Short mmCIF file of C-alpha atoms and ligand atoms in Angstrom, two decimals:
data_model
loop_
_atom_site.label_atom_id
_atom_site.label_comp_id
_atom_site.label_asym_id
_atom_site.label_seq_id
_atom_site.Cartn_x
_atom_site.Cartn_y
_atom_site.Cartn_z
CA UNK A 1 -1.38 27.60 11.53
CA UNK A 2 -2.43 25.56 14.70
CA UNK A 3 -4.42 22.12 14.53
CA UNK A 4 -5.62 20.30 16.76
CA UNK A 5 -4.90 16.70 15.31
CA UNK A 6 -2.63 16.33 12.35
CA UNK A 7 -2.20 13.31 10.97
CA UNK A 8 0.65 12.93 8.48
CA UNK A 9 -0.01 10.61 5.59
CA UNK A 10 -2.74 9.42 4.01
CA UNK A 11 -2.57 6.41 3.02
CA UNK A 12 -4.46 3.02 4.31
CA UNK A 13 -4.67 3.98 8.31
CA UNK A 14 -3.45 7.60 7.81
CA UNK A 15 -6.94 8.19 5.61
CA UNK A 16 -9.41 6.27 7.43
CA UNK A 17 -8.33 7.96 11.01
CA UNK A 18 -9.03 11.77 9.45
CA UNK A 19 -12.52 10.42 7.71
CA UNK A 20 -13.45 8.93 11.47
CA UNK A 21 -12.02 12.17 13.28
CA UNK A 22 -13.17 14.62 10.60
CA UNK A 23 -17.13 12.85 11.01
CA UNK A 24 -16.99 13.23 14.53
CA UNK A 25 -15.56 16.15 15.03
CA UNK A 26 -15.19 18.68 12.10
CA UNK A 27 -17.33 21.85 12.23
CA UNK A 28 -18.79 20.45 15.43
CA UNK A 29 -18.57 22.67 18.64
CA UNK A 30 -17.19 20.49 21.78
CA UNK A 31 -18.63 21.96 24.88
CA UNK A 32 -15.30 21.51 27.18
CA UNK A 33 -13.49 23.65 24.06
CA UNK A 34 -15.50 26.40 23.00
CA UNK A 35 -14.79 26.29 19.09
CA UNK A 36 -14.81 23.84 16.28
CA UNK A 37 -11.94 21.03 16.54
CA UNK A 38 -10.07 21.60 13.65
CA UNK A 39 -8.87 17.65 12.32
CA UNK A 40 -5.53 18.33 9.68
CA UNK A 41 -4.43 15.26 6.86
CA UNK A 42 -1.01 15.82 4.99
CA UNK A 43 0.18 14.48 2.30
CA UNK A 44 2.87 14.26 -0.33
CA UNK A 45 0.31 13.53 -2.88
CA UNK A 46 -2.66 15.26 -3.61
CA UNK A 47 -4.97 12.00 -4.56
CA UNK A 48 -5.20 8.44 -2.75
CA UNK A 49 -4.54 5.41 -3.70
CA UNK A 50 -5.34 1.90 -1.65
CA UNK A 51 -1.44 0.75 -1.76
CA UNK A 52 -2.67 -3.10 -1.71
CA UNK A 53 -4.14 -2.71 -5.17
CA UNK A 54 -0.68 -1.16 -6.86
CA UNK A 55 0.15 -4.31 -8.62
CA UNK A 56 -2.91 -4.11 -10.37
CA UNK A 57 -2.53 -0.42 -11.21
CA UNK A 58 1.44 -1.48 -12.55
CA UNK A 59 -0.16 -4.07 -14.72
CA UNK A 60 -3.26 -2.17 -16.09
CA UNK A 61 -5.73 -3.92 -14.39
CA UNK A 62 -7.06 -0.74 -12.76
CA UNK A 63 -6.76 2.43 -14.07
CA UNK A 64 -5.57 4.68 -11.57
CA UNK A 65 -7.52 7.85 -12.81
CA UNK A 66 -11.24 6.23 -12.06
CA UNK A 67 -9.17 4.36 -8.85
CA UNK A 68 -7.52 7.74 -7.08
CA UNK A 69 -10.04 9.66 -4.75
CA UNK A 70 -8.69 13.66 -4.09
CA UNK A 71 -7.82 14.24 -0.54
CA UNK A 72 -9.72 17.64 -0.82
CA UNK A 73 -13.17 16.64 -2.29
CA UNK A 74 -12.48 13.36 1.03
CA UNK A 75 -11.69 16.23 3.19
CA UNK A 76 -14.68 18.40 2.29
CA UNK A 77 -17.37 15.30 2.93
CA UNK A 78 -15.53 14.10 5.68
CA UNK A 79 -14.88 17.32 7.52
CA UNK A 80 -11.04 16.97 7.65
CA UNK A 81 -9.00 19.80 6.25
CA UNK A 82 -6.28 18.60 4.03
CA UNK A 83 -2.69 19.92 3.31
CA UNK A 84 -0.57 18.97 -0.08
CA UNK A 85 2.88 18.38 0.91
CA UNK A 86 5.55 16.41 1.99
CA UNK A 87 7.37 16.30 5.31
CA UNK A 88 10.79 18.32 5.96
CA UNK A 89 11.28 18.48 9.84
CA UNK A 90 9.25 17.54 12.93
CA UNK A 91 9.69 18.66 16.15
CA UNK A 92 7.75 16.50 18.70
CA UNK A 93 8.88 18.36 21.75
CA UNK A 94 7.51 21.89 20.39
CA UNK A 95 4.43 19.97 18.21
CA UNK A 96 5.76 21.64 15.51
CA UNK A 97 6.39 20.07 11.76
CA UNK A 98 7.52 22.12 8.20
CA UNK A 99 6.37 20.83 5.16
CA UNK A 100 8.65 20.95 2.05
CA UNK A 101 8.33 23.81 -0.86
CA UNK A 102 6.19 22.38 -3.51
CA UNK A 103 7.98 23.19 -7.28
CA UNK A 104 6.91 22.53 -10.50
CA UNK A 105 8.89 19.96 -12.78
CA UNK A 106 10.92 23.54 -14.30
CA UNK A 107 11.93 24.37 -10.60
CA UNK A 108 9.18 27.52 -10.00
CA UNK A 109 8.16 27.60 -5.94
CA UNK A 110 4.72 26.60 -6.21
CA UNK A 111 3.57 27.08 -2.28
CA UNK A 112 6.63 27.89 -0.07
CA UNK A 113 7.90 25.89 2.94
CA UNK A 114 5.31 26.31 5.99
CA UNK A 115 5.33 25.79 9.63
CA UNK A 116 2.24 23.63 11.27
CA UNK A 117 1.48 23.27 15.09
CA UNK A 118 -0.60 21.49 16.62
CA UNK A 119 -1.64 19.84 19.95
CA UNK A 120 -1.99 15.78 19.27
CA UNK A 121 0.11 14.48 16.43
CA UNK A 122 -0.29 11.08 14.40
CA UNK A 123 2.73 9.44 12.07
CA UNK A 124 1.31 7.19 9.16
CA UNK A 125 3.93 7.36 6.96
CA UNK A 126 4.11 3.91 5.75
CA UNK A 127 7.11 2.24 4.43
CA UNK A 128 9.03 1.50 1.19
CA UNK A 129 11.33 -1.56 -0.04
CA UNK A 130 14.19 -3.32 1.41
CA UNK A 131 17.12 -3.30 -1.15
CA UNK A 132 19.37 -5.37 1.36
CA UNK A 133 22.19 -3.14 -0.11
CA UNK A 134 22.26 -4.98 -3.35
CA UNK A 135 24.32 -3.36 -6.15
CA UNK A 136 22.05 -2.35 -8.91
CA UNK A 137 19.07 -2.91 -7.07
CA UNK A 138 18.15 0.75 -7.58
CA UNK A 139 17.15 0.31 -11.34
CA UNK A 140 15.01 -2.04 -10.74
CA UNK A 141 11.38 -1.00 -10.78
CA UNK A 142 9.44 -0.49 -6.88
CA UNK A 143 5.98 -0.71 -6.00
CA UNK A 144 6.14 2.20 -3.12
CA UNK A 145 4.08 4.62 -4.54
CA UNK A 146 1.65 5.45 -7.36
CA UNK A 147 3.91 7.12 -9.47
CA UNK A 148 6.08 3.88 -9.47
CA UNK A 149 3.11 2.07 -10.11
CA UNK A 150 2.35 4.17 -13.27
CA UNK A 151 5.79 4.44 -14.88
CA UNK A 152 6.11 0.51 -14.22
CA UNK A 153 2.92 0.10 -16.52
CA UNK A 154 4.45 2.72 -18.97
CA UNK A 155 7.61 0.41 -19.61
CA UNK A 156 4.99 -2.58 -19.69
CA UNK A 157 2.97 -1.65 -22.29
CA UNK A 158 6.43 -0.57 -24.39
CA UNK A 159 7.87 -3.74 -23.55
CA UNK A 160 4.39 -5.65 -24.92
CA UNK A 161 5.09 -3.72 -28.05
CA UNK A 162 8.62 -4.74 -28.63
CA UNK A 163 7.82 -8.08 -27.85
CA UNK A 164 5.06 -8.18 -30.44
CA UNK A 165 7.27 -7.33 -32.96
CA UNK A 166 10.79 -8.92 -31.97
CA UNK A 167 11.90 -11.90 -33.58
CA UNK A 168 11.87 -14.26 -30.79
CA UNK A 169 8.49 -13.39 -29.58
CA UNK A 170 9.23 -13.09 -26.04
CA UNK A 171 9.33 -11.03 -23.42
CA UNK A 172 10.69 -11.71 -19.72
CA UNK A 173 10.12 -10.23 -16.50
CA UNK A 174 12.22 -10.87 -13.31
CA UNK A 175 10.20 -10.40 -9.97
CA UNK A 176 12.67 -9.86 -6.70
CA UNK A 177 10.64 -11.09 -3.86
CA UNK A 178 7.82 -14.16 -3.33
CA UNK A 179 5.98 -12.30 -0.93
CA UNK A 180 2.31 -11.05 -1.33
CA UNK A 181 3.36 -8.82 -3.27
CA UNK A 182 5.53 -10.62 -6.18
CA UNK A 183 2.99 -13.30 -6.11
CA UNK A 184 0.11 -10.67 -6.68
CA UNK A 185 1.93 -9.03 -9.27
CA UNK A 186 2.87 -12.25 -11.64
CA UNK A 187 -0.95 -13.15 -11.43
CA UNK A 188 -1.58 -9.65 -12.42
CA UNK A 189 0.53 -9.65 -15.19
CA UNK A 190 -0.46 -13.02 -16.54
CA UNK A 191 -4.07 -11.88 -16.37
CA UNK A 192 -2.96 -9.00 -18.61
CA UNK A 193 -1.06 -10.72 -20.62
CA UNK A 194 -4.17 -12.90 -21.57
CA UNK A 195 -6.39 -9.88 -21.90
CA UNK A 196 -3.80 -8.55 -24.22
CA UNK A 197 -3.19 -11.29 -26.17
CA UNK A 198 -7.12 -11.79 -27.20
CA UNK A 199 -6.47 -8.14 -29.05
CA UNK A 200 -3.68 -9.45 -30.69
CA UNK A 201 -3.43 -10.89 -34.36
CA UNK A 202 -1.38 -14.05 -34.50
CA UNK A 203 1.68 -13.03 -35.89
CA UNK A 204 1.74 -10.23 -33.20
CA UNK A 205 1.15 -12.90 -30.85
CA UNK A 206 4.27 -13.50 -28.14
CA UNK A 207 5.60 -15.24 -24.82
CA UNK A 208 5.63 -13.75 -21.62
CA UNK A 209 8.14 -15.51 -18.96
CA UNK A 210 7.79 -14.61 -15.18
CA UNK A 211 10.31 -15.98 -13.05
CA UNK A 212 9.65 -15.18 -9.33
CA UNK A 213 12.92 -14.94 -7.45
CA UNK A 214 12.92 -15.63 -3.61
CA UNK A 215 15.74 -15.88 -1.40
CA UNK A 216 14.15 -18.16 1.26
CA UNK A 217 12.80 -21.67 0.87
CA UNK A 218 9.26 -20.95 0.16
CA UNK A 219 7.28 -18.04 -1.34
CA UNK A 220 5.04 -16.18 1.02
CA UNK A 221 7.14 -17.18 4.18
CA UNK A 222 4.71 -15.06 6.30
CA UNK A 223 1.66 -17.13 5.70
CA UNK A 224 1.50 -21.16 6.42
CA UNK A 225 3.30 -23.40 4.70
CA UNK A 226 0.02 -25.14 3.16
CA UNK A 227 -1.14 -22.04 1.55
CA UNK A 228 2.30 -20.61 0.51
CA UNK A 229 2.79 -24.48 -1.42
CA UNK A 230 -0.83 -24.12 -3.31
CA UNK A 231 0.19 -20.91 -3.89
CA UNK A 232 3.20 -21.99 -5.71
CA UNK A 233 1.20 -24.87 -7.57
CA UNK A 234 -0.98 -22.17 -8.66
CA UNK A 235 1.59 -19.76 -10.30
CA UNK A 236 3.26 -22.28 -12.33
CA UNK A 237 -0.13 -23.79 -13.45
CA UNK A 238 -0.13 -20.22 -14.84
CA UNK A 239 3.59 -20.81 -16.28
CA UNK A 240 4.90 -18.51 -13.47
CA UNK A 241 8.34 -19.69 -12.79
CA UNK A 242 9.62 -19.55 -9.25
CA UNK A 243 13.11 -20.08 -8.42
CA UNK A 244 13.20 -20.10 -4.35
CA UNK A 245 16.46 -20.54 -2.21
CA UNK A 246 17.68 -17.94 -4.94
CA UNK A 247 19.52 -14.64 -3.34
CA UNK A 248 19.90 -11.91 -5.50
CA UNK A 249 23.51 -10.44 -5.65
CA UNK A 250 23.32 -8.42 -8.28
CA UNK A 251 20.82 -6.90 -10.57
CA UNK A 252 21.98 -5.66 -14.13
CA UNK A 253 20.04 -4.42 -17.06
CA UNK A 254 19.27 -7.32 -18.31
CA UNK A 255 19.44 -9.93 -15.79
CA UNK A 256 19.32 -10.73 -12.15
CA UNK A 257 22.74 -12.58 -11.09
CA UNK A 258 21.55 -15.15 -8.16
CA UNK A 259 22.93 -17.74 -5.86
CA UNK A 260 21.16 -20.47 -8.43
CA UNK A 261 22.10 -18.85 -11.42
CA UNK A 262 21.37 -15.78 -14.19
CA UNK A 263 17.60 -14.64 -14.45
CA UNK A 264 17.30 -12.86 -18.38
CA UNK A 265 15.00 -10.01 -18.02
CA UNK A 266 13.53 -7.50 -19.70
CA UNK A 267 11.85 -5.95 -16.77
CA UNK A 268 13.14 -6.35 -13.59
CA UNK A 269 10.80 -5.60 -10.45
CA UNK A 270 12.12 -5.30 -6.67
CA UNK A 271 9.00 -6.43 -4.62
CA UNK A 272 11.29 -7.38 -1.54
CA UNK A 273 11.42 -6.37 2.02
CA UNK A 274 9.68 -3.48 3.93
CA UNK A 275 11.65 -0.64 5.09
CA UNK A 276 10.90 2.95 6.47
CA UNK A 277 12.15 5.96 5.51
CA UNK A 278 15.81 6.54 6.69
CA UNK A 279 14.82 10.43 7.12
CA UNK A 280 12.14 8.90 10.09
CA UNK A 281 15.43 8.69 12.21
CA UNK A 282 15.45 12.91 12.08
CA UNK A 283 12.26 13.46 13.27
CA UNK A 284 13.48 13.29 16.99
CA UNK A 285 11.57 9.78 17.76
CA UNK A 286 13.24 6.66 18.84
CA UNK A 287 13.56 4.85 15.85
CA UNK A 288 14.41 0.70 14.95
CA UNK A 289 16.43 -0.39 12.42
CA UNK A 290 14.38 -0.64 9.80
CA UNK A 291 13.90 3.28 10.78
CA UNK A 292 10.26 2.67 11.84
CA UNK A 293 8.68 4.57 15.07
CA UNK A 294 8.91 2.59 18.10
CA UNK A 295 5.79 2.57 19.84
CA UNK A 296 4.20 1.15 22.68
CA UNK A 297 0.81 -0.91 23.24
CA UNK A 298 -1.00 2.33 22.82
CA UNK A 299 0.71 3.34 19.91
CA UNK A 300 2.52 6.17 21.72
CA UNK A 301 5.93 7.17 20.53
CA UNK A 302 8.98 8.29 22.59
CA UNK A 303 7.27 11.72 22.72
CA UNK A 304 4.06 12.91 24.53
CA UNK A 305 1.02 13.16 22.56
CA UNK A 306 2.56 11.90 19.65
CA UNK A 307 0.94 8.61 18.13
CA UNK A 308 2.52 6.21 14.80
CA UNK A 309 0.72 3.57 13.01
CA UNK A 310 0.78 1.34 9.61
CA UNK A 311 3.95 0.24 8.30
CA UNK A 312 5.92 3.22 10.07
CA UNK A 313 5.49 2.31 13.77
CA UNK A 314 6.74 -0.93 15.26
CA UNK A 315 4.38 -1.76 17.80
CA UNK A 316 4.75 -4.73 19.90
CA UNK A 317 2.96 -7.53 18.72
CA UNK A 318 3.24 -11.54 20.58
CA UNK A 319 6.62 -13.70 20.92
CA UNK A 320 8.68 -10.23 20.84
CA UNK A 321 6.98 -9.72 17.01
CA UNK A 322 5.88 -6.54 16.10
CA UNK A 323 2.68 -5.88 14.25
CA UNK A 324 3.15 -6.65 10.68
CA UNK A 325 3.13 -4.26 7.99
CA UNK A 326 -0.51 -4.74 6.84
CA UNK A 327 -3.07 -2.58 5.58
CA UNK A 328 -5.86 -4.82 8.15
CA UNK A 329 -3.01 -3.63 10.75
CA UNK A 330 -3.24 0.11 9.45
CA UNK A 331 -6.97 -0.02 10.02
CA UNK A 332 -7.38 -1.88 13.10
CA UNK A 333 -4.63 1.18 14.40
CA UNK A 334 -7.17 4.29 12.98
CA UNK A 335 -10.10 2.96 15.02
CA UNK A 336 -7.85 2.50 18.01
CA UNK A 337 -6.22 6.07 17.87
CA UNK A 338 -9.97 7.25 16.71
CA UNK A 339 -10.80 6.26 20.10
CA UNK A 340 -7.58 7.58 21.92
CA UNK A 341 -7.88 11.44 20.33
CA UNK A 342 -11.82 11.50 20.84
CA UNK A 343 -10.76 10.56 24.75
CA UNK A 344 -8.11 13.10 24.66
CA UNK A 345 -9.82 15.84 23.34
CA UNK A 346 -12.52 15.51 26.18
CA UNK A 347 -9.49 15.33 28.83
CA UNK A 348 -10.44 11.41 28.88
CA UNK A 349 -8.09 8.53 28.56
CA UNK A 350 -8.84 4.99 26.59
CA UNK A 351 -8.24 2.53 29.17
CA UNK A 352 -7.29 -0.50 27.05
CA UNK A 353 -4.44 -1.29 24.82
CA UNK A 354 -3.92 -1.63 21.33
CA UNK A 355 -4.55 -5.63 20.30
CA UNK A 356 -4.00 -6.46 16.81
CA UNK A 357 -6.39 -9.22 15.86
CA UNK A 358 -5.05 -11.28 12.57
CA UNK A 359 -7.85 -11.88 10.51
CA UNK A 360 -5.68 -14.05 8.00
CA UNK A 361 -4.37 -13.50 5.36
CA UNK A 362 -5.75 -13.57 1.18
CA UNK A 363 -3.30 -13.59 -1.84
CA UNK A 364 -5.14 -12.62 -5.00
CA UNK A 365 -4.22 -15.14 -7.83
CA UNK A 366 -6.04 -13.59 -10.48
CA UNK A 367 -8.02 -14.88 -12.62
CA UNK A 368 -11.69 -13.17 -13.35
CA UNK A 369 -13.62 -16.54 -12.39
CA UNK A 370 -12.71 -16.02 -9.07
CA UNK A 371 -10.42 -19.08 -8.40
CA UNK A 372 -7.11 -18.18 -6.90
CA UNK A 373 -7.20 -16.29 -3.35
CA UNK A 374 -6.03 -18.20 -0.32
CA UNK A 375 -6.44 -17.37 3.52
CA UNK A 376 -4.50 -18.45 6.70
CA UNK A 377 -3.88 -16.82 9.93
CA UNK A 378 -0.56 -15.87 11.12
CA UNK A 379 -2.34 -16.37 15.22
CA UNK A 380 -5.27 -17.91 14.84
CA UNK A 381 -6.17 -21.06 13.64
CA UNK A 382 -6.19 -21.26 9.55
CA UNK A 383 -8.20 -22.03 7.55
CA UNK A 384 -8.59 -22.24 3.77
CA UNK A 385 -11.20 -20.36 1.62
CA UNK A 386 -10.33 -20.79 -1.97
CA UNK A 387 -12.26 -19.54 -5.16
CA UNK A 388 -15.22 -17.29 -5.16
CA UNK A 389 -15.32 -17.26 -1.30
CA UNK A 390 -11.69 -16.07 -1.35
CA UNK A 391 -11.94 -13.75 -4.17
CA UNK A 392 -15.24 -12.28 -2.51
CA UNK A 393 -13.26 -12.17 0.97
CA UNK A 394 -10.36 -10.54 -0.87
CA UNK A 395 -12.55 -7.58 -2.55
CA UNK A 396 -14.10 -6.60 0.49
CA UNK A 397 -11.14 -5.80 2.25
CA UNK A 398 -10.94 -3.31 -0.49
CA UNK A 399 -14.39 -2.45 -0.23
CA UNK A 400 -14.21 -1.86 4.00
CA UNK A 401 -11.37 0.59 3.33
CA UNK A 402 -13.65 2.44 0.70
CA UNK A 403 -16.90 2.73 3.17
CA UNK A 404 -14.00 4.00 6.01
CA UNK A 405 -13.43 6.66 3.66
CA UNK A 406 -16.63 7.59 1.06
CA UNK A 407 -20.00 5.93 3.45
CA UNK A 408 -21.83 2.55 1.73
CA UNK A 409 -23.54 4.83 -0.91
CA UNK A 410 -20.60 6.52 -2.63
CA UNK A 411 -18.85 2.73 -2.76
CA UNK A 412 -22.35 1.21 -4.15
CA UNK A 413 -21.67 3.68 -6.49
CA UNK A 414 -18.17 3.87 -7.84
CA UNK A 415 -18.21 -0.47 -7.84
CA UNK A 416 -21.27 0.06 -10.55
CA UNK A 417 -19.18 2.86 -11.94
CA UNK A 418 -16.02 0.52 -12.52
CA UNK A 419 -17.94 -1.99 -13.31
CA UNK A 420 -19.94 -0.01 -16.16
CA UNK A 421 -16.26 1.39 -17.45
CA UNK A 422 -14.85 -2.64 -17.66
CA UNK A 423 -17.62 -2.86 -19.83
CA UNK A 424 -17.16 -0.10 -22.28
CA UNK A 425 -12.98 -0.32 -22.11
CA UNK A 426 -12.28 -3.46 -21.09
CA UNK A 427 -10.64 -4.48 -17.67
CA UNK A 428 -6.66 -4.11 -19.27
CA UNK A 429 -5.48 -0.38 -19.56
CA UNK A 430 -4.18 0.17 -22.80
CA UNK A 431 -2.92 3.78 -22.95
C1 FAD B 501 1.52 -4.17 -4.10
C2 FAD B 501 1.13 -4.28 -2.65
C3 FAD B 501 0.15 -5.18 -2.27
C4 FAD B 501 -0.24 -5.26 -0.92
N1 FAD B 501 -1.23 -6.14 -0.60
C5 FAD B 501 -1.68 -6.18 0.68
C6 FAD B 501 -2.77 -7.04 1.03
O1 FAD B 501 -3.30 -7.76 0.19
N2 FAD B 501 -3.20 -7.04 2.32
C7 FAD B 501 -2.62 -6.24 3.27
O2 FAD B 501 -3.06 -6.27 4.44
N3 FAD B 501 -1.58 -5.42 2.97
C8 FAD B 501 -1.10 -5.37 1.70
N4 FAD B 501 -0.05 -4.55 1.38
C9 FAD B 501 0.57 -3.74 2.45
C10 FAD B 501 -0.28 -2.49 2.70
O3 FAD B 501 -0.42 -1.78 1.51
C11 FAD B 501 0.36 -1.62 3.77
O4 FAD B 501 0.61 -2.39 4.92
C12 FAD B 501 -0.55 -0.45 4.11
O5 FAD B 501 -0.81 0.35 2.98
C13 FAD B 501 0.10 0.40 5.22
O6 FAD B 501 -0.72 1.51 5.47
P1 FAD B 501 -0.09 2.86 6.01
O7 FAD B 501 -1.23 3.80 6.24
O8 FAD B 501 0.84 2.58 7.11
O9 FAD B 501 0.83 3.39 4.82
P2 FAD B 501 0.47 3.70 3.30
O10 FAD B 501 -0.81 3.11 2.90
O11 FAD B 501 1.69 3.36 2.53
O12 FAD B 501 0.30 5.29 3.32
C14 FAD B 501 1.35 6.16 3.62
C15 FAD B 501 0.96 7.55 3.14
O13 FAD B 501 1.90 8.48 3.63
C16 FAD B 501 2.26 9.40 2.60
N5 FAD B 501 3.62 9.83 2.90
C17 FAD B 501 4.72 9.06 2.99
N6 FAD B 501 5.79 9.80 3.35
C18 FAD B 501 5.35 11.07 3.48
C19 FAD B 501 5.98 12.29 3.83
N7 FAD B 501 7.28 12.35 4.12
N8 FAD B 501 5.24 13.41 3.87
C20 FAD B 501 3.90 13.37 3.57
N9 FAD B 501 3.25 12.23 3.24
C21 FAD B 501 3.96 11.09 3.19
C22 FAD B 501 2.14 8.58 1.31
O14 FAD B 501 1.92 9.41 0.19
C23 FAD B 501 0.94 7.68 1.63
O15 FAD B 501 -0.28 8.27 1.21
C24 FAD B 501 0.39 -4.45 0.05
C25 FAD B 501 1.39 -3.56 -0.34
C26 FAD B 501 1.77 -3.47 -1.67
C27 FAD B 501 2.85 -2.49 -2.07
#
């Protein structure tokens, strides 16, 4: 089967570059061509999922069955084709990929290995965890994909149980990492926690300890230092412990053994480092260390006509930095490349580079009043927004990546939808 674009992955830039490509192009004839430009989107996973909001999906907050929009009913509005599977071999010299065997849990071939071709090719992969080699680290729970996500929330809701019914009413959870995404997550869980608590009688009533464990000075060391300290002031208003300057050397069952002591935990979550998939280095690409595709200010690989963006490419950035591993980054990269493959298809070229253009950063806090989401630029000059300005700021991020991929009306929509739902359920997944 021969494409003309394929873009592999479809996750926060992945997506939004098929939905632009697949409006423009699909089932329209291009003059210079002749026939319809055929637009291709694989994936391992046959629904999406906006990875930002997987701490809230791991803590209940939002339920991932009214959240997860099917690549083939995007594909079909959009006018992308879509492909279910995940990626064995590429071949950038021939423009020529496989895609893995899909089995069912008892082993049965479900749709055999097959062979794609195509003529431009796009890498949006994204990236997983960095477990820095620590021993154990492995059994502690990720936030990489949905299905981590889910069976995080699983163990939550067991562990809520046992605590409501243990003697010493507690229950502990140990998060590895004070980046956006550990800090998300305790705010998440406290919010939960509340919500859960409210259905509670009192003698089922118990504790929940979060102890945030980072192994630099400060929490959220990407953002200023102002924002990263109210932060901090924030999360232990909430009772969040956070234990900086705190390596982890070990993680056991039941505890995380640290340069500043033992953390007791009942959960243990590894929300540290970003890291690509060691199997990028086979795909014939040059690759960095942290196995993510090197590209240049156009977001060209090592290869002809091949492109990378999000969290899998390392493009170059200012002061020798590379972009950083953002979903605003992810987007700002689709419209570029929408640009580039529109150009290339009509034998053009896009004359100017790839700029990324921080917009600043916002750190949900939780919190349903709408207090507790920061902003600073990593350029730029910062600036704070707090409160409802934040929180508002913070949503439509979310929102702009919905619109990218479903139009204004379909997001009008499913916001009323969720809303209506939190209003008949409740926000906090139960089952
Ligand atoms: C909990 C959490 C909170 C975050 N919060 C924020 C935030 O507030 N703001 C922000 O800017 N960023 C945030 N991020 C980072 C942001 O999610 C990523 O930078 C962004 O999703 C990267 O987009 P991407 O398209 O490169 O990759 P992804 O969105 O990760 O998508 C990759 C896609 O590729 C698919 N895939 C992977 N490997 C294969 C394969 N071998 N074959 C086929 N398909 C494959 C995956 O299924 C996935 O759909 C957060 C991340 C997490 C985990």
């Amino acid at each position: 089967m021969h494409y003309d674009i394929v873009i592999v992955g479809g996750g926060a830039g992945g997506l939004e570059l098929a939905s632009r490509l697949g409006r423009r192009l699909g089932g329209r004839r291009i003059a210079s061509h002749g026939g319809k430009r055929r637009v291709l989107l694989i994936d391992r996973s046959s629904f999406h999922i906006w990875k930002p909001t997987l701490h809230e999906v791991a803590a209940g907050t939002l339920d991932v069955h009214q959240e997860g929009v099917s690549y083939s009913i995007l594909g079909r509005s959009n006018g992308f084709n879509f492909l279910l599977g995940e990626l064995a071999t590429f071949d950038p010299g021939a423009k020529r990929l496989t895609l893995k065997a899909i089995t069912d849990q008892g082993g049965q071939v479900l749709a055999p290995e097959r062979t794609i071709t195509f003529t431009y090719g796009v890498l949006a992969i994204g990236s997983g965890s960095n477990l820095f080699g620590t021993p154990g680290a492995e059994q502690a729970y990720l936030l990489e994909r949905t299905e981590d996500a889910e069976v995080f929330h699983a163990r939550l809701l067991a562990a809520f149980t046992r605590a409501s019914f243990s003697t010493d009413k507690i229950m502990r959870v140990a998060i590895v990492g004070g980046g956006a995404t550990g800090v998300e997550l305790s705010a998440e869980l406290i919010e939960a926690h509340r919500e859960l608590l409210g259905s509670l009688g009192d003698e089922q009533r118990f504790r929940l300890d979060i102890t945030v464990v980072e192994a630099a000075e400060r929490i959220l060391g990407g953002l200023p230092p102002e924002i990263a300290d109210k932060a901090k002031l924030a999360l232990e208003r909430k009772g969040v412990a956070v234990k900086t300057d705190a390596k982890v050397l070990a993680v056991h069952a039941d505890r995380l053994e640290t340069s500043r002591g033992d953390v007791l935990a009942d959960l243990i979550v590894w929300a540290a480092g970003v890291k690509a998939a060691e199997a990028n280095r086979g795909f014939g690409l040059e690759t960095n260390r942290g196995n993510q595709f090197v590209v240049n200010d156009r977001l060209e690989t090592s290869s002809p006509d091949i492109w990378a963006l999000g969290d899998c490419a390392a493009a170059p950035w200012k002061d020798g930095k590379t972009v950083p591993a953002r979903a605003q980054a992810a987007h700002q990269q689709a419209s570029y490349l929408e640009r580039v493959l529109i150009a290339r298809l009509r034998q053009g070229h896009v004359q100017t580079p790839f700029v990324y253009r921080d917009f600043g950063s916002l750190v949900s806090l939780g919190d349903n009043k709408g207090v507790g989401a920061l902003m600073g630029g990593l350029g730029g000059p910062n600036f704070f927004i707090e409160g409802l300005l934040a929180k508002w700021a913070y949503m439509s991020l979310h929102l702009d990546h919905h619109r990218a991929i479903l139009g204004v009306g379909r997001t009008a929509t499913l916001a009323i939808a969720r809303l209506l739902q939190q209003r008949v359920s409740g926000r906090l997944k139960l089952h």
